[in-house]
Structure formats: C-alpha cells, structure tokens
Tab-separated table of C-alpha atoms in Angstrom:
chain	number	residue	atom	x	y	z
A	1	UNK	CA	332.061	-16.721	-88.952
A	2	UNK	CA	330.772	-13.194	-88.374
A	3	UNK	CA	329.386	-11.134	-91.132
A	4	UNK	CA	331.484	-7.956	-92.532
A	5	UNK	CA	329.227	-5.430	-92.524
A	6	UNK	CA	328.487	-1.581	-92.715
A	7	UNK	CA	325.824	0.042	-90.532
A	8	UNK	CA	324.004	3.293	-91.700
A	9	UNK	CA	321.523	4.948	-90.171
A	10	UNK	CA	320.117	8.764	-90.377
A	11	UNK	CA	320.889	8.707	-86.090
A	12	UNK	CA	324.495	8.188	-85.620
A	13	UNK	CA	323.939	6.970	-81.916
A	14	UNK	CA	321.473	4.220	-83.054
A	15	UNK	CA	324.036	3.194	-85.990
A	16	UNK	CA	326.783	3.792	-83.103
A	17	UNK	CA	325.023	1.220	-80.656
A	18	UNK	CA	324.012	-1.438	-83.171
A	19	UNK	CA	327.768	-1.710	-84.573
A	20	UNK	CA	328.734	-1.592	-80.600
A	21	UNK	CA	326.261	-4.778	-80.102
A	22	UNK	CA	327.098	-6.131	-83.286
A	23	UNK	CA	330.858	-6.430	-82.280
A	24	UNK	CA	330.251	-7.866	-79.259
A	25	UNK	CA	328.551	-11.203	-80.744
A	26	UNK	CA	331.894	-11.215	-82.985
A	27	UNK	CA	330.827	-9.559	-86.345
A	28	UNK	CA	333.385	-7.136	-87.858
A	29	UNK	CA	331.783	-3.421	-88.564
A	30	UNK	CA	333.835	-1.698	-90.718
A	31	UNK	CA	332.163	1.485	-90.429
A	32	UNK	CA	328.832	3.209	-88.513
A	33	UNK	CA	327.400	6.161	-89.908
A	34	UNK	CA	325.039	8.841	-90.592
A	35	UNK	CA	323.329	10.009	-93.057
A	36	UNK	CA	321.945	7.568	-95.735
A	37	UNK	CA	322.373	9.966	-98.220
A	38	UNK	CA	326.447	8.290	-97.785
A	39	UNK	CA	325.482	5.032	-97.911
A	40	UNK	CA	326.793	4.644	-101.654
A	41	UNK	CA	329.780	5.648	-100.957
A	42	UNK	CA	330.429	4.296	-98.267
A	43	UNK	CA	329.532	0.571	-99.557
A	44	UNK	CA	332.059	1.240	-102.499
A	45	UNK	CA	334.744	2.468	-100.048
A	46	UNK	CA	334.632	-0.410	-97.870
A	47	UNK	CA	333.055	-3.608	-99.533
A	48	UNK	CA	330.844	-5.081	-97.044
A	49	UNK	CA	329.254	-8.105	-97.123
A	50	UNK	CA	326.071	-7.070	-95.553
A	51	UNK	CA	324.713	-3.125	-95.041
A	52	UNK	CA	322.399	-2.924	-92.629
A	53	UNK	CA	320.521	0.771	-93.759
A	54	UNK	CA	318.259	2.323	-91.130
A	55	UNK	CA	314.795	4.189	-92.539
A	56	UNK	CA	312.564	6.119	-90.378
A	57	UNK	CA	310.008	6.306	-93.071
A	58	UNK	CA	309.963	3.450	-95.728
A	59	UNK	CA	306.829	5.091	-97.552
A	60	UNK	CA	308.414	8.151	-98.402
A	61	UNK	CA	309.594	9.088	-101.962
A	62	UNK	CA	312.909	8.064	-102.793
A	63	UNK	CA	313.037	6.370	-99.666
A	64	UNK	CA	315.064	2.986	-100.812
A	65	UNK	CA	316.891	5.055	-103.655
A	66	UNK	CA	320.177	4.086	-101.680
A	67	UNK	CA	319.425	0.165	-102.050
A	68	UNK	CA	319.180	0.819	-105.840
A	69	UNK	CA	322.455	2.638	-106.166
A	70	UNK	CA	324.217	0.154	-104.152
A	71	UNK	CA	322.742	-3.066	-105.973
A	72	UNK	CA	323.597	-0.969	-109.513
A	73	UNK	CA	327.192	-0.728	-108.008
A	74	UNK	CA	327.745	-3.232	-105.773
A	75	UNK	CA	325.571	-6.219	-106.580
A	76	UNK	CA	327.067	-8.947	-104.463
A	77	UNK	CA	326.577	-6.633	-101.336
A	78	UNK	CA	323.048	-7.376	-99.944
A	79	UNK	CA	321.095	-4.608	-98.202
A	80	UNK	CA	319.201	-5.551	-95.192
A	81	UNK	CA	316.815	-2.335	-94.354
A	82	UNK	CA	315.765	-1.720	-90.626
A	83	UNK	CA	312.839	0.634	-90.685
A	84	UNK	CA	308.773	0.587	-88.506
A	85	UNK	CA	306.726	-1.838	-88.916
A	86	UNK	CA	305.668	-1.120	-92.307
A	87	UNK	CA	302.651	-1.771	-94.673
A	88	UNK	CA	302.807	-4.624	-97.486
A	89	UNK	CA	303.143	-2.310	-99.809
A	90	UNK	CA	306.413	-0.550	-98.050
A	91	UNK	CA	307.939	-4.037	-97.842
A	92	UNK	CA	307.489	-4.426	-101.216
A	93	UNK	CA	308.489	-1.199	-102.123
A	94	UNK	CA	312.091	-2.776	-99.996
A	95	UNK	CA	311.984	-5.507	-102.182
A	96	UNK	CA	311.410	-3.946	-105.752
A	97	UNK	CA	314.314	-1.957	-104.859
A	98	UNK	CA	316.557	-4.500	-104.329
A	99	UNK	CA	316.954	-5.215	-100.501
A	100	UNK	CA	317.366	-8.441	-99.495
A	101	UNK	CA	315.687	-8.097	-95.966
A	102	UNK	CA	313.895	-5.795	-93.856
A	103	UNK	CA	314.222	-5.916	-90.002
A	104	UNK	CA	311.717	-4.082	-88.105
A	105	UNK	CA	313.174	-0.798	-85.820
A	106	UNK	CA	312.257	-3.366	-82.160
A	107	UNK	CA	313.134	-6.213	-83.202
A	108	UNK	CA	316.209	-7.992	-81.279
A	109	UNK	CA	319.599	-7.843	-81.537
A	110	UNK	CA	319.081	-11.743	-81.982
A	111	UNK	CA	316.691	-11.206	-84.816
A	112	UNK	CA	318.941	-8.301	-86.567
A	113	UNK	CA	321.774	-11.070	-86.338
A	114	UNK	CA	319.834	-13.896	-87.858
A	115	UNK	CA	318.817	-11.676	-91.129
A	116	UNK	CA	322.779	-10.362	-91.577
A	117	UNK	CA	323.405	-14.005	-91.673
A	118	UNK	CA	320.508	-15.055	-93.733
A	119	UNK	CA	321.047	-11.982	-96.394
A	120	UNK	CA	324.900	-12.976	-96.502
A	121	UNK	CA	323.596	-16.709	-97.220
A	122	UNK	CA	321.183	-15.190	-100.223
A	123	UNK	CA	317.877	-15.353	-98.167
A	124	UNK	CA	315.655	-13.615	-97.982
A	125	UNK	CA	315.825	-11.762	-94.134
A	126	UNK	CA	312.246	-10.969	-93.560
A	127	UNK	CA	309.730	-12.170	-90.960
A	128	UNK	CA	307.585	-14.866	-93.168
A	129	UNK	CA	304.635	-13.021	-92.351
A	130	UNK	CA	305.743	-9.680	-93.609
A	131	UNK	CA	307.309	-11.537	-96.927
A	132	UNK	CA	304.192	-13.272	-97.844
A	133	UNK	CA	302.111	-9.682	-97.380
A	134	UNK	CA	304.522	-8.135	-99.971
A	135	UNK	CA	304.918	-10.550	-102.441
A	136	UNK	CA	301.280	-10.293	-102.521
A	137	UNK	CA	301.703	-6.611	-103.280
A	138	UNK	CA	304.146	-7.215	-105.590
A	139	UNK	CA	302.221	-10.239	-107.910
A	140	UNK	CA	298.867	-9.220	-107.005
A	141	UNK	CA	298.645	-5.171	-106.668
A	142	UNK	CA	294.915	-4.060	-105.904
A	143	UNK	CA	293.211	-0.940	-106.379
A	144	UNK	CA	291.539	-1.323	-102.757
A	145	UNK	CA	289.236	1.591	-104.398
A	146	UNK	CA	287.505	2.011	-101.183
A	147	UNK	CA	291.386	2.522	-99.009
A	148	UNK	CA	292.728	5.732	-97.493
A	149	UNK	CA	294.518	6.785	-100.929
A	150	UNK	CA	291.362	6.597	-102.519
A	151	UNK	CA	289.211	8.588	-99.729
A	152	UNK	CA	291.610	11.357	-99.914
A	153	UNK	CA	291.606	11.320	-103.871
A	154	UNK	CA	287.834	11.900	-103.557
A	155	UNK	CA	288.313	15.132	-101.629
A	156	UNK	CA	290.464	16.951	-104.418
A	157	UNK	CA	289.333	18.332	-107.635
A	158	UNK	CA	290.837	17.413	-111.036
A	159	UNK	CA	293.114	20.660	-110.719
A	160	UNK	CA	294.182	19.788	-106.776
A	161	UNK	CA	294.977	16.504	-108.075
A	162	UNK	CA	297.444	18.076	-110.392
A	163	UNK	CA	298.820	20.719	-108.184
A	164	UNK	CA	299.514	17.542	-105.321
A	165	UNK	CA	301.200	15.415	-108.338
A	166	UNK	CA	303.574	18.574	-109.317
A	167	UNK	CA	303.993	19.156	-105.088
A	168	UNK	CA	305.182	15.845	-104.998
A	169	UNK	CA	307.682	15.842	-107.784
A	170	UNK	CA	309.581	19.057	-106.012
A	171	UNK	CA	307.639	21.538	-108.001
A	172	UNK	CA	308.029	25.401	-106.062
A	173	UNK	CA	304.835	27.624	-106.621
A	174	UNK	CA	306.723	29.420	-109.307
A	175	UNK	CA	306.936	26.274	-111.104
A	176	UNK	CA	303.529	25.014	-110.181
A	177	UNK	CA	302.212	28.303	-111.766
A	178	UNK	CA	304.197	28.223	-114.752
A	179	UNK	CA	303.767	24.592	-115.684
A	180	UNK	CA	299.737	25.018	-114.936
A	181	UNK	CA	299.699	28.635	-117.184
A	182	UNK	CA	298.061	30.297	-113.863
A	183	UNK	CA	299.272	33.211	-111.283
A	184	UNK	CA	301.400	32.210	-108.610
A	185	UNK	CA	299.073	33.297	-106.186
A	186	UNK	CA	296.254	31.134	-107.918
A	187	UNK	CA	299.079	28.526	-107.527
A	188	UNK	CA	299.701	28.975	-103.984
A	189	UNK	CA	296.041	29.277	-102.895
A	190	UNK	CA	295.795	25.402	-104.248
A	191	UNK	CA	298.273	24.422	-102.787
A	192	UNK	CA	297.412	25.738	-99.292
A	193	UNK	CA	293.396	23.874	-100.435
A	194	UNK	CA	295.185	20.564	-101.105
A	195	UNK	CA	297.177	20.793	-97.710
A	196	UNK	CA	293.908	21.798	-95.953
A	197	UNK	CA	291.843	19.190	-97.716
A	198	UNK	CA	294.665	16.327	-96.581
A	199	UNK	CA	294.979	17.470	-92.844
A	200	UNK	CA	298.847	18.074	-93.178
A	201	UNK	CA	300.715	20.911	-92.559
A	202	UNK	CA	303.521	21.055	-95.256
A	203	UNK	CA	303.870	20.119	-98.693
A	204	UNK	CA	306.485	17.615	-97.592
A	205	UNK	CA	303.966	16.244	-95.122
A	206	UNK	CA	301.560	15.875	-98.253
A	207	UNK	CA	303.972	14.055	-100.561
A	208	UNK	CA	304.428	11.634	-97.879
A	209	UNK	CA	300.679	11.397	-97.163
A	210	UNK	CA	300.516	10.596	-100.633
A	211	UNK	CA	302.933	8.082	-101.126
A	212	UNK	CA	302.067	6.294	-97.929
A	213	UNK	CA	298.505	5.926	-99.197
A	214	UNK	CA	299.168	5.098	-102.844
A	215	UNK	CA	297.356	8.004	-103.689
A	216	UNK	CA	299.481	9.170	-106.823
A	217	UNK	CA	298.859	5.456	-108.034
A	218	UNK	CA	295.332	5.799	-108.807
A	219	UNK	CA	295.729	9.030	-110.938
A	220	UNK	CA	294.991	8.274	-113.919
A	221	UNK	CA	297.520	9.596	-116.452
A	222	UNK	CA	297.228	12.001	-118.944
A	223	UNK	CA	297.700	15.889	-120.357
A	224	UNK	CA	298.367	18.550	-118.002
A	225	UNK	CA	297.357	22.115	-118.081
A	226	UNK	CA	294.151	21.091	-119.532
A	227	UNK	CA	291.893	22.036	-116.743
C-alpha cells in the first residue's frame, strides 16, 4: 500500500519531480511545495503519513527547526529529511530533532521509497552506516580538540569569540555594540576581523562556518562584556 505523504523542499521543481516519481510507483502525494519555512502548516493541513523535507544545508542553525514543530504538533507523522551527504554530527543533529530518517540528496528513487516505507513502519530510514556514525555523536560526543572548530577557535581572541557568538545569534552591529558597551564602529571593525580571520565573506557565511564546525560548542560559557 503506498505511503500518504507530503513533499517539501526549498526548490519547488525538485519537490515537483520527486512527488511526480513518487506517484508513478503508486504513493499518494497530497501536496509538493516550497519553502520549508511551510512545512508546519502544511503537515497540519493535510495529515500525512510520511513528510519527506528537503535541506540544502543540514549544519546550519535552525536548520531541522521544522522537524521539531511538526513532531510537537503532529507526532504520529514521521519526518524523513533529504539533505548532502552530511557529517555524524548533522545526522545526529536530524535525529535529536526528531526525524525519523535522512536520505541523502543522490540517492535513488528506490532508496527514497524504501525509507518512506521504513519511517511509516517506525524505522529508522537511514543508511546503517550513517546511523551508527550519529548515534555515536549522540552517546559519545568528543571534543576532537585538534578538529576544524577548534583550529578556527584558536585564531580569534576572547573578544572575536564573543562578537562571532552574538553574530550568530542575529545580533546587528548596533546590537553587538550595545550589548559589548563599545562604539559601533569598534563593533563593526570585529566583526569584519572575525570574517577575515574565518575566510568567509558574510556574517551568515560565518554562523554557518561555525555551526558546521562545532565551533560555538567549545566556548566555554560565561559573563559577557567582561573583556
């Protein structure tokens, strides 16, 4: 029996051709669209079994936000996530939120069809290789203190490490400045340092940078605006 699903992906023609292909081997899309951000809502409004929610980049922040919302409001819906081939840490990050599968962006239509079926059955719809690399993450987390996150951590003073933190919770240089008790030029020549120092070219660029590399992880808590 095919699976009722939703497909929702930030390209409409790739959620477009997936429902096309997933019609055609008898499964019953009740709707294809763009953007995630609608996901939610669109879940509630139709009552899938399955949603199949396309990411183009798992290890940005807020990335699997939409998989929390839907399990909060629709918990007998799974989420199967289709996203790059991604690091144990992103799977995980799938996981913790609440998917119940992640299919990578080439896999085949074959192998997008067996984890539908498996996350309607209450498997888990994940390559065995990939699921054994993120429970890992998620029982064992290391520090990995000589990684990426931690090489670019070494680059940026205590006061850089601040201004990336407050870059990557949304903070505008008028914020940055105010929350920091400095100019706003003071706060905008660190930021432009911290971008420099990472090899990006926008702040956006740098909160991904620092999610990707579980940068933000290894900052050790504690007072602000005490530099």
């Amino acid at each position: 029996m095919g699976v009722r699903l939703v497909v929702v992906d930030e390209h409409r023609l790739l959620a477009e051709a997936l429902a096309s292909a997933l019609k055609l081997r008898g499964h019953r899309v009740l709707a294809a669209a763009a953007p995630v951000a609608g996901a939610v809502d669109l879940v509630i409004g139709r009552a899938p079994e399955v949603c199949l929610l396309g990411t183009a980049a798992p290890a940005a922040p807020g990335a699997f936000e939409p998989v929390v919302r839907i399990r909060r409001e629709r918990p007998q819906v799974a989420v199967v996530v289709l996203g790059p081939v991604p690091s144990p840490r992103g799977i995980a990050a799938a996981f913790a939120a609440g998917a119940a599968g992640y299919v990578r962006h080439d896999e085949r239509i074959e192998g997008v069809e067996r984890a539908l079926l498996k996350a309607r059955a209450g498997e888990a719809a994940v390559a065995p290789q990939l699921l054994q690399g993120a429970f890992a993450e998620l029982l064992h987390p290391s520090a990995r203190p000589d990684d990426e996150g931690q090489r670019l951590l070494r680059l940026l003073t205590r006061r850089e490490v601040e201004v990336l933190v407050r870059v990557a919770e949304g903070e505008d240089t008028r914020l940055i400045a105010a929350g920091m008790g400095i100019a706003p030029s003071t706060a905008r020549t660190h930021v432009q340092r911290v971008l420099m120092k990472l090899g990006v070219g926008s702040r956006l660029e740098a909160a991904a940078l620092a999610a990707r590399t579980g940068l933000l992880d290894r900052v050790v808590p504690g007072p602000r605006n005490t530099l």
